[in-house]
XYZ file of C-alpha atoms in Angstrom:
256
model
C 75.953 76.092 64.686
C 75.446 79.825 65.059
C 77.641 81.500 67.638
C 77.762 82.635 70.322
C 75.904 79.706 71.830
C 72.716 80.605 73.659
C 71.223 78.534 76.494
C 69.361 75.546 75.068
C 65.777 74.667 76.023
C 64.614 71.211 74.876
C 60.920 70.286 74.734
C 60.519 66.497 74.944
C 57.211 64.707 74.691
C 54.350 63.388 72.609
C 51.940 65.232 70.303
C 51.275 68.024 72.816
C 54.948 68.854 72.156
C 55.162 67.986 68.441
C 52.154 70.182 67.636
C 53.239 73.028 69.901
C 54.265 75.197 66.944
C 50.807 74.725 65.373
C 47.555 76.601 66.079
C 49.308 79.417 67.970
C 51.086 76.757 70.012
C 52.918 77.183 73.281
C 56.414 76.548 71.923
C 55.893 79.197 69.245
C 55.193 81.663 72.063
C 58.270 80.490 73.962
C 60.413 80.884 70.823
C 59.172 84.461 70.491
C 59.643 85.291 74.169
C 63.171 83.845 74.188
C 64.035 84.910 70.633
C 67.282 86.635 71.655
C 67.850 84.787 74.888
C 67.676 80.993 74.335
C 67.271 78.424 71.574
C 64.141 76.265 71.702
C 64.660 72.723 70.407
C 61.586 70.621 69.681
C 61.686 66.878 70.298
C 58.012 65.915 70.108
C 56.618 62.638 68.793
C 52.968 62.187 67.870
C 51.311 59.207 69.560
C 54.213 58.334 71.827
C 53.980 57.059 75.377
C 56.584 56.787 78.130
C 57.731 53.374 76.855
C 58.704 54.800 73.475
C 60.388 57.724 75.180
C 62.611 55.361 77.162
C 63.650 53.569 73.966
C 65.235 56.716 72.532
C 66.195 58.522 75.734
C 69.939 58.057 75.271
C 69.728 59.225 71.659
C 67.737 62.362 72.447
C 69.782 63.135 75.559
C 73.247 61.580 75.178
C 75.323 61.902 78.322
C 78.473 62.715 76.343
C 76.952 65.602 74.338
C 79.253 68.602 74.032
C 76.397 70.956 74.959
C 73.748 69.993 77.484
C 70.406 71.784 77.801
C 69.843 74.467 80.391
C 66.162 73.524 80.594
C 64.151 70.465 79.576
C 60.352 70.562 79.513
C 58.921 67.025 79.581
C 55.426 65.849 78.733
C 54.191 62.272 78.563
C 50.965 60.903 79.975
C 48.061 61.601 77.660
C 48.674 58.508 75.550
C 49.765 56.388 78.508
C 46.464 57.167 80.219
C 44.304 55.892 77.352
C 42.243 52.845 78.184
C 43.838 49.500 77.264
C 42.905 47.860 73.957
C 41.662 44.264 73.968
C 44.447 43.290 71.523
C 47.184 44.405 73.904
C 48.348 46.859 71.243
C 48.222 50.618 71.508
C 49.677 53.365 73.675
C 48.172 52.450 77.056
C 50.723 52.065 79.856
C 49.539 50.932 83.311
C 49.809 53.683 85.907
C 52.501 51.999 88.009
C 54.680 51.453 84.931
C 54.086 55.003 83.696
C 55.410 56.353 86.990
C 58.515 54.165 86.859
C 59.125 55.152 83.236
C 58.837 58.828 84.124
C 61.165 58.291 87.066
C 63.802 56.821 84.740
C 63.359 59.654 82.231
C 63.701 62.384 84.842
C 66.653 60.773 86.640
C 68.466 60.373 83.313
C 67.944 64.041 82.450
C 68.967 65.149 85.942
C 72.207 63.234 85.482
C 73.214 65.093 82.320
C 74.509 68.136 84.176
C 74.459 69.673 87.631
C 73.080 72.846 86.061
C 70.238 71.283 84.099
C 66.696 72.289 85.077
C 63.482 70.372 84.403
C 59.805 71.285 84.195
C 57.239 68.508 83.751
C 53.781 69.090 82.302
C 51.187 66.777 83.811
C 48.413 65.101 81.834
C 45.763 67.647 80.763
C 42.016 66.984 80.716
C 40.089 66.182 77.544
C 36.714 67.050 76.091
C 35.281 63.532 76.317
C 32.249 64.214 74.154
C 34.335 65.691 71.351
C 36.854 62.850 71.538
C 34.076 60.296 71.137
C 32.636 62.260 68.237
C 35.991 62.342 66.434
C 36.384 58.568 66.318
C 36.594 57.567 62.675
C 37.077 54.413 60.624
C 40.833 54.922 60.842
C 41.159 54.207 64.556
C 39.799 51.523 66.800
C 37.897 52.838 69.807
C 39.708 55.664 71.639
C 39.146 55.435 75.378
C 40.051 58.783 76.900
C 38.363 59.864 80.107
C 39.055 62.643 82.554
C 39.037 60.131 85.367
C 42.056 58.419 83.804
C 43.711 61.737 82.903
C 43.364 62.961 86.475
C 44.841 59.801 88.001
C 47.919 59.993 85.746
C 48.268 63.720 86.353
C 48.147 63.327 90.128
C 50.636 60.460 90.061
C 53.009 62.522 87.909
C 52.787 65.489 90.278
C 53.485 63.236 93.258
C 56.557 61.786 91.530
C 57.892 65.245 90.672
C 57.596 66.337 94.291
C 59.468 63.212 95.324
C 62.291 63.960 92.862
C 62.281 67.719 93.581
C 61.334 68.481 89.969
C 59.160 71.457 89.004
C 55.774 70.490 87.608
C 52.839 72.254 85.957
C 49.447 70.833 86.922
C 47.857 71.067 83.483
C 44.829 69.035 84.498
C 43.654 71.779 86.836
C 45.245 74.792 85.112
C 43.206 74.353 81.929
C 39.976 73.835 83.842
C 40.202 77.246 85.481
C 38.544 78.594 82.328
C 34.780 78.160 82.452
C 34.705 77.324 78.744
C 37.806 75.135 78.799
C 36.242 72.149 77.027
C 35.646 74.121 73.853
C 38.208 76.941 74.091
C 41.341 74.972 74.965
C 41.329 72.185 72.359
C 41.255 71.722 68.608
C 39.862 68.192 68.697
C 39.114 67.580 72.358
C 42.694 66.438 73.033
C 45.279 68.685 71.395
C 45.741 72.291 72.401
C 44.190 75.235 70.601
C 45.674 78.727 70.917
C 43.788 79.470 74.145
C 45.004 76.266 75.766
C 48.567 77.002 74.726
C 48.416 80.469 76.290
C 47.623 78.822 79.626
C 50.585 76.473 79.216
C 52.935 79.398 78.514
C 51.622 81.348 81.491
C 52.171 78.374 83.796
C 55.683 77.670 82.481
C 56.693 81.320 82.920
C 55.251 81.314 86.438
C 57.417 78.333 87.368
C 60.493 79.932 85.809
C 59.873 83.181 87.672
C 59.256 81.556 91.047
C 62.030 78.949 90.878
C 65.072 79.796 92.968
C 67.482 78.746 90.234
C 70.920 80.181 89.579
C 71.052 81.440 86.956
C 67.408 82.404 86.651
C 65.840 81.153 83.404
C 62.895 83.543 83.362
C 63.127 85.613 80.193
C 63.202 88.978 81.937
C 66.249 87.904 83.946
C 68.284 86.507 81.061
C 70.694 88.585 78.985
C 69.653 89.632 75.501
C 72.075 88.715 72.735
C 73.830 91.682 71.074
C 71.891 94.208 73.150
C 74.431 97.028 72.905
C 73.542 100.399 71.393
C 74.451 100.856 67.748
C 74.630 103.869 65.410
C 72.906 101.609 62.867
C 69.690 101.393 64.902
C 66.670 103.452 63.882
C 67.126 107.195 64.402
C 65.067 108.763 67.188
C 62.705 111.724 66.698
C 65.383 114.147 67.927
C 67.462 113.242 64.883
C 70.571 112.927 67.041
C 70.342 109.552 68.750
C 69.306 106.012 67.868
C 66.716 103.758 69.465
C 67.904 100.394 70.769
C 65.193 97.841 69.831
C 66.745 94.800 71.503
C 64.237 94.734 74.373
C 61.117 95.809 72.481
C 58.033 93.683 73.147
C 55.231 96.025 72.051
C 54.558 93.919 68.966
C 53.405 90.923 70.995
C 49.742 90.103 71.298
C 50.323 89.253 74.969
C 52.699 91.122 77.262
C 53.981 88.103 79.144
C 54.933 88.441 82.783
């Protein structure tokens, strides 16, 4: 492993996490924002629900790991909230079980370290019409409705408040855009670049407002190897060098 060790941020969830480096995804933005401040580790699994997450929880987050994360961002709920299939197969998890599964996941992560911090992303909405239109011969019927998404989102938020865990209300955050149904998704479910920008903005807001010591907002964290160097680019005066360690002008968005 490269040294010195930076703080570790782990993103744990289903396809909203696995695909978060695709299509201008939200974890690609976080990796850029924290490029000299923290390491972003992706643990996303397409199609997973909270049951599958529990099966591997001890492997993804072993209690005896030499290095524990500083921050874990957790997302499960979109697949859990799908309507049940008549066969009994598929990702659907009843709401009461989903909440208990999430409780176990969050309590396990809280127990890894006294310093560990958690942010949960609640279930986002979907473009129902587009989801129905994308059903192909590969899948059986996909039952995804905003009524179900909202109920799982609200239950997740309630649980997080109970456990004193920070949460991003994605169901309502995405819908603040008038054109959210078309702008925020690639296929009616997974996030397009515009949807991911909203996720990043909400995560940074939580990190900025949280009264955590140390603060994990990027502007408050030290930059690795930020000292001046005679090997930096020479300034216009021809006598000094320009320290580029904090430059952000190249970013499309100047994140707050």
